[in-house]
Amino acid sequence: MSLAPAVARLFTTLAELADAPVPDDLGAALRRLPDVGALPSPWDTWTLIGLARHQARQDWVLRVVRERLRGESSAVDDDEGEVPGLSGWRYLFHGRGCCLTREATGEAIDVDFVDDTAEHFDSYFYVGHLGSLREPDVPEARLRALCPERELVVLAIEDMQDAGALVRGEHRVYFRLSPGLRGSIDAIDRVCRALADPARRCWLAACLGDWPWARELATDPALLAELDARAGQCLALRRERLDHGLAEHAHHTSLLALRGLAALAVDDLDALLLAALASPERPGLARARAHRAALAPELHADAVLDRLRRVDPRGEIPQPHIFATCAALLLEHRCHVDAVIARLDDLDDRADARLLTLALAFRAPRPSVCSVAPCARACPCTAARRRPCWPRSMRRGPAASCGQCWPSPTSSRPPASAARPSAAAAIPPPAPPSTRGSGSTRTRPRRSPRSPGSTSRPSRPTTTWPTGSKIKPTCSRATAIAWPTRTANECHDSFVNQGTASMCS
């Protein structure tokens, strides 16, 4: 596929910009730059820059695997553990790939070795990498600022595949860098080193077509009029692209477009959300959480409940996922709690971890997909106050309870159910988490090594945890749910290892 003119111009600009100084008359130089739209959008440009930089990381993972983990003299027996000779890094083999994680920072680099190379990217592996960075470099920090919802990067990846800058792979999430982009990696590295100088960032941002960022960085009042105009044009083109995506019938693209509009904080976002929830042609849009803060209970709760009632949680995909997302949204915002809890028994094994843990937080009867004994019956004060009686570990204030779930903090009277212990009470509480850096060592069960010549993994305990709740390890930080320091994966582990009742202790 040939390169789109805007992408070809970007590659030429990168080669010329790497060593170019900041002009003395910055205002005149800005006016001579190409018009808005002559280069790819900032969302696309920074995605390409980030992916070009990420290629070196993927190549490094492949070298580590060949030299330290799967070499003739350095083969490891387990599928996960510490990387020999590489302090602070852990490895995890999965399928045909490997994920390396830096314990000190949480940075995760995940690669699938298609054709025994590291040239192929998985879009969600890259999204997970961005989310794992605690102190990102300037290019990744700018990309994260443009895409507060990390999956918006996927929309830019798909656009750049259409423009020829990226080459599609065997699956929708797989792609490779085009020869033109690989040939620009050296120039990109030089530009990124120049971005480390704050005095050059405004000029470099404008040359790359990122006029909104140039406007943020400008300190000279004489430049503001020109930068305001171009930044407005840039945002208008972004809105046009997202409106076009929202009109597409593919629910994946429509979903990303709606999240992009939420990230732009467009004025008519409420109307767009209501239209998406009411649309029978595009039911997948009901999954669009956008930003959680974007859902205003007084405006959207009734529409979300109406969508919840119109989908079959046991029907064809995506209906179970629509049901789970609508139910979780209503519980998170404490809207129509009774109506949601009344329908939880309709769930099957495609319910997700987020909804199940929220149901537990509200002391609801546990859905039938769980294998352990159910908790005590739902707390009657939940319906009266439209809020849950939180377990002790989730208490944030001295809120009184009805005495049937947890005793009131001001009362020493035991709960009414104390005289008749439930089966759930027999499940031991979870072990306290270990604290890193405190001198204590964290212990974890060690897998037994596989026998030579065996390709099968050790069998896992059989559970009834819903299959639809599986989450990629590198994406788990982007799916934080009911607790500030817990992720969906950690809740999954607690359910499997301790039993679901332990989440309420």
Coordinates of C-alpha atoms in Angstrom, one line a residue:
M1 CA 0.0 0.0 0.0
S2 CA 1.3 3.4 -0.9
L3 CA 1.8 6.1 1.7
A4 CA -0.8 8.8 2.2
P5 CA 0.5 12.2 1.2
A6 CA 0.2 13.5 4.8
V7 CA 2.3 10.5 6.1
A8 CA 4.9 10.9 3.4
R9 CA 5.2 14.6 4.3
L10 CA 5.6 13.7 8.0
F11 CA 8.5 11.3 7.3
T12 CA 10.2 14.1 5.3
T13 CA 9.6 16.6 8.1
L14 CA 11.1 14.3 10.7
A15 CA 14.3 14.0 8.7
E16 CA 14.6 17.7 8.3
L17 CA 13.5 18.6 11.8
A18 CA 15.9 16.5 13.8
D19 CA 18.8 18.9 13.7
A20 CA 17.0 22.2 12.8
P21 CA 17.5 25.0 15.3
V22 CA 14.6 27.2 16.7
P23 CA 14.2 30.2 14.4
D24 CA 14.9 33.6 15.8
D25 CA 11.6 35.0 14.5
L26 CA 9.3 32.3 15.8
G27 CA 6.1 34.1 14.8
A28 CA 7.1 34.4 11.1
A29 CA 8.3 30.8 11.1
L30 CA 5.0 29.5 12.5
R31 CA 3.1 31.3 9.8
R32 CA 5.2 29.7 7.1
L33 CA 4.5 26.1 8.3
P34 CA 2.0 24.0 6.3
D35 CA -1.7 24.4 6.9
V36 CA -3.5 22.2 9.4
G37 CA -4.3 18.9 7.8
A38 CA -1.2 18.8 5.6
L39 CA 0.3 16.4 8.3
P40 CA -1.4 13.6 10.1
S41 CA -3.4 14.6 13.2
P42 CA -1.4 14.9 16.5
W43 CA -3.1 11.6 17.7
D44 CA -1.8 9.8 14.6
T45 CA 1.7 11.4 14.7
W46 CA 2.5 10.7 18.3
T47 CA 1.2 7.1 17.9
L48 CA 3.6 6.6 15.0
I49 CA 6.4 8.1 17.0
G50 CA 5.6 6.0 20.0
L51 CA 5.4 2.8 18.0
A52 CA 8.7 3.5 16.2
R53 CA 10.3 3.9 19.7
H54 CA 8.7 0.7 20.9
Q55 CA 10.2 -1.4 18.2
A56 CA 13.6 -1.2 20.0
R57 CA 11.9 -2.5 23.2
Q58 CA 10.4 -5.4 21.4
D59 CA 13.7 -6.3 19.8
W60 CA 15.3 -6.2 23.3
V61 CA 12.6 -8.6 24.7
L62 CA 13.5 -11.1 21.9
R63 CA 17.2 -10.8 22.7
V64 CA 16.5 -11.5 26.4
V65 CA 14.4 -14.5 25.5
R66 CA 17.1 -16.0 23.2
E67 CA 20.1 -15.2 25.4
R68 CA 18.8 -15.6 28.9
L69 CA 15.5 -17.6 28.9
R70 CA 15.5 -20.0 26.0
G71 CA 19.1 -20.3 25.0
E72 CA 20.9 -23.6 24.8
S73 CA 22.9 -22.9 27.9
S74 CA 20.4 -20.6 29.8
A75 CA 17.0 -22.3 29.4
V76 CA 14.6 -21.8 32.3
D77 CA 12.1 -24.4 33.5
D78 CA 9.2 -22.3 34.7
D79 CA 6.8 -20.2 32.6
E80 CA 7.4 -17.2 34.9
G81 CA 10.0 -15.9 37.3
E82 CA 13.0 -13.6 37.6
V83 CA 15.1 -13.0 34.5
P84 CA 18.5 -14.6 35.2
G85 CA 21.3 -12.0 35.2
L86 CA 18.8 -9.1 34.8
S87 CA 18.1 -7.8 38.2
G88 CA 14.6 -6.3 38.8
W89 CA 13.0 -7.8 35.7
R90 CA 10.5 -10.7 35.7
Y91 CA 9.3 -12.8 32.7
L92 CA 6.0 -14.4 31.9
F93 CA 5.6 -16.8 28.9
H94 CA 2.2 -16.9 27.3
G95 CA 1.1 -18.6 24.1
R96 CA 3.7 -17.6 21.5
G97 CA 5.0 -14.6 23.4
C98 CA 6.6 -13.3 26.5
C99 CA 6.1 -10.3 28.8
L100 CA 8.9 -8.7 30.7
T101 CA 8.0 -6.5 33.7
R102 CA 10.2 -4.2 35.7
E103 CA 9.3 -4.7 39.3
A104 CA 10.5 -1.3 40.5
T105 CA 8.4 0.7 38.1
G106 CA 5.8 -1.7 36.8
E107 CA 6.8 -1.1 33.2
A108 CA 5.6 -4.0 31.1
I109 CA 6.8 -5.0 27.6
D110 CA 4.7 -7.7 26.0
V111 CA 5.5 -9.3 22.6
D112 CA 4.1 -12.1 20.5
F113 CA 6.8 -13.6 18.4
V114 CA 5.0 -14.1 15.1
D115 CA 7.4 -15.7 12.6
D116 CA 10.0 -15.9 15.4
T117 CA 10.6 -12.2 15.2
A118 CA 9.7 -9.1 17.3
E119 CA 8.5 -7.1 14.3
H120 CA 4.8 -7.7 14.9
F121 CA 2.8 -5.5 17.3
D122 CA -0.3 -6.3 19.3
S123 CA -2.3 -3.1 19.6
Y124 CA -3.5 -4.0 23.1
F125 CA -0.1 -5.0 24.3
Y126 CA 1.1 -1.5 23.3
V127 CA -1.9 0.1 25.1
G128 CA -0.9 -1.9 28.2
H129 CA 2.7 -0.7 27.9
L130 CA 1.5 2.9 27.9
G131 CA -0.7 2.3 30.9
S132 CA 2.2 0.7 32.8
L133 CA 4.5 3.7 32.6
R134 CA 4.7 5.7 35.8
E135 CA 7.1 8.3 34.6
P136 CA 6.8 8.3 30.8
D137 CA 9.2 10.1 28.5
V138 CA 8.0 13.2 26.6
P139 CA 6.6 11.3 23.5
E140 CA 4.7 8.8 25.6
A141 CA 3.5 11.4 28.0
R142 CA 2.1 13.5 25.1
L143 CA 0.4 10.4 23.6
R144 CA -1.2 9.6 27.0
A145 CA -2.4 13.2 27.3
L146 CA -4.0 13.0 23.9
C147 CA -5.6 9.6 24.8
P148 CA -6.7 9.7 28.4
E149 CA -8.6 6.5 27.4
R150 CA -5.7 4.4 26.3
E151 CA -7.8 2.5 23.8
L152 CA -8.1 5.6 21.7
V153 CA -4.6 4.7 20.5
V154 CA -6.2 1.8 18.7
L155 CA -8.2 4.2 16.6
A156 CA -5.0 6.0 15.6
I157 CA -3.4 2.7 14.8
E158 CA -6.3 1.7 12.5
D159 CA -6.2 5.1 10.8
M160 CA -2.4 4.7 10.1
Q161 CA -3.0 1.3 8.7
D162 CA -5.4 2.8 6.2
A163 CA -2.8 5.5 5.5
G164 CA 0.0 2.9 4.8
A165 CA 2.2 3.9 7.7
L166 CA 1.5 0.5 9.4
V167 CA 1.0 -2.9 7.8
R168 CA -2.0 -5.0 8.9
G169 CA -1.2 -8.5 10.2
E170 CA -3.1 -11.8 10.4
H171 CA -5.5 -10.4 13.0
R172 CA -7.1 -7.1 13.6
V173 CA -4.9 -6.3 16.6
Y174 CA -1.6 -7.4 14.8
F175 CA 0.4 -5.0 12.6
R176 CA 4.0 -4.1 11.7
L177 CA 5.8 -0.9 10.9
S178 CA 5.9 0.0 7.3
P179 CA 9.4 0.3 5.6
G180 CA 9.0 4.1 5.5
L181 CA 8.4 4.3 9.2
R182 CA 11.2 1.9 10.0
G183 CA 13.5 4.0 7.9
S184 CA 12.5 7.1 10.0
I185 CA 13.4 5.5 13.4
D186 CA 16.8 7.3 13.6
A187 CA 15.3 10.7 12.7
I188 CA 12.5 10.0 15.3
D189 CA 15.1 9.3 18.0
R190 CA 16.9 12.5 17.3
V191 CA 13.7 14.5 17.4
C192 CA 12.8 12.9 20.7
R193 CA 16.2 13.8 22.1
A194 CA 15.5 17.4 21.0
L195 CA 12.2 17.3 22.9
A196 CA 14.1 16.9 26.1
D197 CA 14.9 20.6 25.8
P198 CA 11.8 22.6 27.0
A199 CA 13.0 25.6 25.0
R200 CA 12.5 23.7 21.7
R201 CA 9.2 21.9 22.4
C202 CA 6.9 24.6 21.2
W203 CA 8.6 24.9 17.8
L204 CA 8.9 21.1 17.4
A205 CA 5.3 20.6 18.4
A206 CA 4.2 23.1 15.7
C207 CA 6.4 21.5 13.1
L208 CA 4.9 18.1 13.8
G209 CA 1.4 19.5 13.4
D210 CA 0.5 19.4 17.1
W211 CA -0.9 22.9 17.3
P212 CA -2.9 22.3 20.6
W213 CA 0.3 21.4 22.4
A214 CA 2.2 24.3 20.8
R215 CA -0.6 26.6 22.1
E216 CA -0.2 25.1 25.6
L217 CA 3.6 25.5 25.5
A218 CA 3.7 29.1 24.1
T219 CA 4.9 31.8 26.5
D220 CA 5.0 34.8 24.0
P221 CA 1.7 36.6 23.9
A222 CA 2.4 37.7 20.3
L223 CA 2.1 34.0 19.2
L224 CA -1.2 33.3 20.8
A225 CA -3.5 34.5 18.1
E226 CA -1.8 32.4 15.4
L227 CA -1.6 29.3 17.7
D228 CA -5.2 29.7 18.9
A229 CA -6.5 29.7 15.3
R230 CA -4.5 26.7 14.2
A231 CA -5.3 24.8 17.4
G232 CA -9.0 25.4 16.8
Q233 CA -8.7 24.1 13.3
C234 CA -6.9 21.0 14.5
L235 CA -9.6 20.2 17.1
A236 CA -12.3 20.8 14.4
L237 CA -10.7 18.2 12.2
R238 CA -10.5 15.8 15.1
R239 CA -14.2 16.3 15.8
E240 CA -14.9 15.6 12.1
R241 CA -13.0 12.4 12.2
L242 CA -14.8 11.2 15.4
D243 CA -18.2 12.1 14.0
H244 CA -17.4 10.1 10.9
G245 CA -16.4 7.1 13.1
L246 CA -19.5 7.5 15.2
A247 CA -21.7 7.1 12.1
E248 CA -20.0 3.9 11.1
H249 CA -22.0 0.6 11.6
A250 CA -19.0 -1.2 13.1
H251 CA -19.6 -1.0 16.8
H252 CA -15.9 -1.2 17.6
T253 CA -15.1 2.0 15.7
S254 CA -18.3 3.7 17.0
L255 CA -17.3 2.9 20.5
L256 CA -13.8 4.3 20.1
A257 CA -15.2 7.4 18.4
L258 CA -17.7 8.0 21.3
R259 CA -14.8 7.7 23.8
G260 CA -12.8 10.1 21.7
L261 CA -15.6 12.7 21.8
A262 CA -15.8 12.3 25.6
A263 CA -12.0 12.9 25.8
L264 CA -12.5 16.1 23.8
A265 CA -15.3 17.1 26.2
V266 CA -17.6 18.2 23.4
D267 CA -20.6 20.3 24.4
D268 CA -23.2 17.9 23.0
L269 CA -21.7 14.8 24.7
D270 CA -24.8 14.2 26.8
A271 CA -27.0 14.1 23.7
L272 CA -24.6 11.8 21.9
L273 CA -24.6 9.3 24.9
L274 CA -28.4 9.3 25.1
A275 CA -28.7 8.7 21.3
A276 CA -26.2 5.9 21.5
L277 CA -28.0 4.2 24.4
A278 CA -31.3 4.5 22.5
S279 CA -30.1 3.4 19.1
P280 CA -31.3 -0.1 18.2
E281 CA -29.0 -0.2 15.1
R282 CA -25.8 0.1 17.2
P283 CA -26.4 -1.8 20.5
G284 CA -22.7 -2.1 21.0
L285 CA -22.5 1.6 21.8
A286 CA -24.2 0.8 25.2
R287 CA -20.8 -0.5 26.2
A288 CA -19.2 2.9 25.8
R289 CA -18.3 4.1 29.3
A290 CA -16.2 6.9 27.8
H291 CA -15.0 8.6 31.0
R292 CA -16.9 7.4 34.1
A293 CA -17.3 11.0 35.1
A294 CA -19.1 11.6 31.7
L295 CA -22.1 9.6 32.9
A296 CA -24.4 12.1 34.7
P297 CA -26.9 10.0 36.8
E298 CA -29.6 12.6 36.6
L299 CA -29.4 12.5 32.7
H300 CA -28.3 9.0 31.7
A301 CA -29.3 6.6 34.5
D302 CA -32.9 6.0 33.2
A303 CA -31.5 5.4 29.6
V304 CA -28.9 3.0 30.9
L305 CA -31.6 1.1 32.9
D306 CA -33.8 1.0 29.8
R307 CA -31.0 -0.5 27.8
L308 CA -30.3 -3.0 30.6
R309 CA -33.9 -4.2 30.4
R310 CA -33.8 -4.5 26.6
V311 CA -30.8 -6.9 26.4
D312 CA -30.7 -10.6 27.2
P313 CA -27.7 -11.4 29.5
R314 CA -27.8 -14.9 28.1
G315 CA -28.2 -13.9 24.5
E316 CA -25.7 -13.6 21.7
I317 CA -22.6 -11.5 22.0
P318 CA -22.4 -8.6 22.6
Q319 CA -25.6 -8.7 24.6
P320 CA -24.0 -10.2 27.8
H321 CA -21.3 -7.6 27.7
I322 CA -23.8 -4.8 27.2
F323 CA -25.8 -6.1 30.2
A324 CA -22.7 -6.3 32.4
T325 CA -21.5 -2.8 31.5
C326 CA -24.9 -1.2 32.0
A327 CA -25.3 -3.0 35.4
A328 CA -21.9 -2.1 36.6
L329 CA -22.4 1.6 35.6
L330 CA -25.6 1.8 37.6
L331 CA -24.1 0.2 40.6
E332 CA -21.0 2.4 40.5
H333 CA -23.2 5.5 40.5
R334 CA -25.7 4.0 42.9
C335 CA -28.6 4.4 40.6
H336 CA -31.6 1.9 40.3
V337 CA -29.7 -0.5 42.6
D338 CA -32.7 -2.6 43.4
A339 CA -33.6 -3.1 39.7
V340 CA -30.0 -4.1 38.9
I341 CA -29.7 -6.5 41.7
A342 CA -33.0 -8.1 40.8
R343 CA -31.6 -9.1 37.4
L344 CA -28.2 -10.5 38.5
D345 CA -29.6 -14.0 38.7
D346 CA -30.0 -13.9 34.9
L347 CA -26.2 -13.8 34.5
D348 CA -24.4 -16.8 33.0
D349 CA -20.7 -17.6 32.8
R350 CA -20.0 -14.6 30.6
A351 CA -20.3 -12.1 33.4
D352 CA -17.2 -10.0 34.0
A353 CA -15.1 -9.4 37.1
R354 CA -16.1 -5.8 37.4
L355 CA -19.8 -6.5 37.8
L356 CA -19.3 -9.4 40.2
T357 CA -17.1 -7.5 42.5
L358 CA -19.5 -4.5 42.5
A359 CA -22.3 -6.9 43.3
L360 CA -20.3 -8.2 46.3
A361 CA -19.6 -4.6 47.4
F362 CA -23.3 -4.0 47.6
R363 CA -23.8 -7.1 49.6
A364 CA -26.1 -8.5 46.8
P365 CA -26.9 -12.2 46.5
R366 CA -24.1 -13.8 44.7
P367 CA -24.9 -14.7 41.0
S368 CA -25.3 -18.3 40.2
V369 CA -21.9 -18.5 38.3
C370 CA -20.0 -18.5 41.6
S371 CA -19.0 -21.9 43.1
V372 CA -18.8 -20.9 46.7
A373 CA -21.6 -20.6 49.2
P374 CA -23.6 -17.3 48.9
C375 CA -23.2 -14.5 51.3
A376 CA -25.9 -13.4 53.7
R377 CA -29.0 -11.9 52.1
A378 CA -29.0 -8.4 50.7
C379 CA -29.0 -5.7 53.2
P380 CA -32.4 -4.0 53.5
C381 CA -30.8 -0.6 54.3
T382 CA -29.3 -0.7 50.8
A383 CA -32.7 -0.2 49.2
A384 CA -33.7 2.4 51.7
R385 CA -30.7 4.6 51.4
R386 CA -29.7 3.8 47.8
R387 CA -26.2 3.0 49.0
P388 CA -24.4 -0.1 50.2
C389 CA -23.5 -1.1 53.7
W390 CA -19.8 -1.3 52.9
P391 CA -17.6 -4.1 54.4
R392 CA -15.1 -3.0 57.0
S393 CA -12.2 -2.9 54.6
M394 CA -14.1 -0.5 52.4
R395 CA -15.5 1.9 55.1
R396 CA -14.7 5.5 54.5
G397 CA -16.7 7.1 57.2
P398 CA -18.8 6.2 60.3
A399 CA -22.0 5.4 58.3
A400 CA -24.5 3.4 60.3
S401 CA -25.8 0.1 59.1
C402 CA -28.8 -1.9 59.7
G403 CA -27.0 -4.5 61.8
Q404 CA -27.6 -7.4 59.5
C405 CA -24.6 -7.0 57.3
W406 CA -22.1 -5.3 59.6
P407 CA -22.7 -3.8 63.0
S408 CA -22.9 0.0 63.3
P409 CA -19.5 1.6 64.4
T410 CA -21.3 3.2 67.3
S411 CA -22.9 0.0 68.5
S412 CA -21.3 -3.0 70.2
R413 CA -24.3 -5.2 69.5
P414 CA -23.3 -8.2 67.2
P415 CA -25.1 -8.6 63.9
A416 CA -28.4 -10.5 63.8
S417 CA -26.8 -13.2 61.7
A418 CA -24.1 -13.9 64.3
A419 CA -26.1 -16.6 66.1
R420 CA -26.6 -18.5 62.8
P421 CA -23.2 -18.6 61.0
S422 CA -23.4 -19.0 57.3
A423 CA -21.3 -21.2 55.2
A424 CA -19.5 -18.2 53.8
A425 CA -18.3 -17.3 57.3
A426 CA -16.3 -20.5 57.4
I427 CA -14.1 -19.3 54.6
P428 CA -10.8 -17.9 56.0
P429 CA -10.1 -14.3 55.4
P430 CA -7.5 -13.3 52.8
A431 CA -3.9 -13.2 53.9
P432 CA -2.6 -9.6 54.3
P433 CA -0.7 -8.3 51.3
S434 CA 3.1 -8.1 51.6
T435 CA 4.7 -4.7 51.6
R436 CA 7.5 -4.3 49.1
G437 CA 10.6 -2.5 50.3
S438 CA 9.9 -3.2 54.0
G439 CA 12.4 -5.9 54.3
S440 CA 9.9 -8.7 54.1
T441 CA 10.1 -11.2 51.2
R442 CA 7.1 -12.0 49.1
T443 CA 6.4 -15.7 48.8
R444 CA 4.4 -17.2 46.0
P445 CA 3.8 -20.8 45.0
R446 CA 6.5 -22.1 42.7
R447 CA 5.3 -24.1 39.7
S448 CA 6.7 -27.5 39.2
P449 CA 9.1 -27.6 36.3
R450 CA 7.8 -29.3 33.1
S451 CA 9.3 -32.6 32.1
P452 CA 11.8 -32.4 29.2
G453 CA 10.0 -32.6 25.9
S454 CA 6.6 -31.6 27.4
T455 CA 4.8 -28.7 25.9
S456 CA 1.8 -28.6 28.1
R457 CA 1.4 -26.2 30.9
P458 CA 0.7 -27.3 34.5
S459 CA -3.0 -27.8 35.0
R460 CA -4.8 -25.1 37.0
P461 CA -7.5 -25.7 39.7
T462 CA -11.0 -26.0 38.2
T463 CA -13.1 -23.0 39.0
T464 CA -16.4 -21.6 37.7
W465 CA -14.9 -18.1 37.3
P466 CA -16.6 -16.7 34.2
T467 CA -14.6 -17.0 31.0
G468 CA -15.6 -13.6 29.8
S469 CA -13.6 -12.0 32.7
K470 CA -10.2 -12.8 31.4
I471 CA -8.0 -9.7 31.2
K472 CA -4.6 -9.4 29.6
P473 CA -1.9 -9.0 32.2
T474 CA -0.5 -5.8 30.7
C475 CA -3.9 -4.2 30.5
S476 CA -4.9 -4.8 34.1
R477 CA -3.8 -1.4 35.3
A478 CA -6.2 0.2 33.0
T479 CA -9.2 -1.7 34.5
A480 CA -9.1 -0.5 38.2
I481 CA -12.4 -1.1 39.8
A482 CA -14.1 -1.0 43.2
W483 CA -11.0 -0.5 45.3
P484 CA -8.3 2.1 44.8
T485 CA -5.4 -0.3 45.0
R486 CA -7.1 -3.4 43.4
T487 CA -7.4 -4.3 39.8
A488 CA -9.7 -6.7 38.1
N489 CA -7.0 -9.3 37.9
E490 CA -6.2 -9.1 41.6
C491 CA -9.9 -9.5 42.4
H492 CA -10.0 -12.5 40.1
D493 CA -7.1 -14.0 42.1
S494 CA -8.9 -13.4 45.4
F495 CA -12.0 -15.0 44.1
V496 CA -10.2 -18.1 43.0
N497 CA -7.7 -18.5 45.9
Q498 CA -9.7 -17.3 48.9
G499 CA -13.3 -17.7 47.8
T500 CA -15.6 -14.9 47.0
A501 CA -16.8 -14.4 50.6
S502 CA -13.3 -13.3 51.6
M503 CA -13.8 -10.1 49.5
C504 CA -16.5 -9.0 52.0
S505 CA -14.3 -9.6 55.1

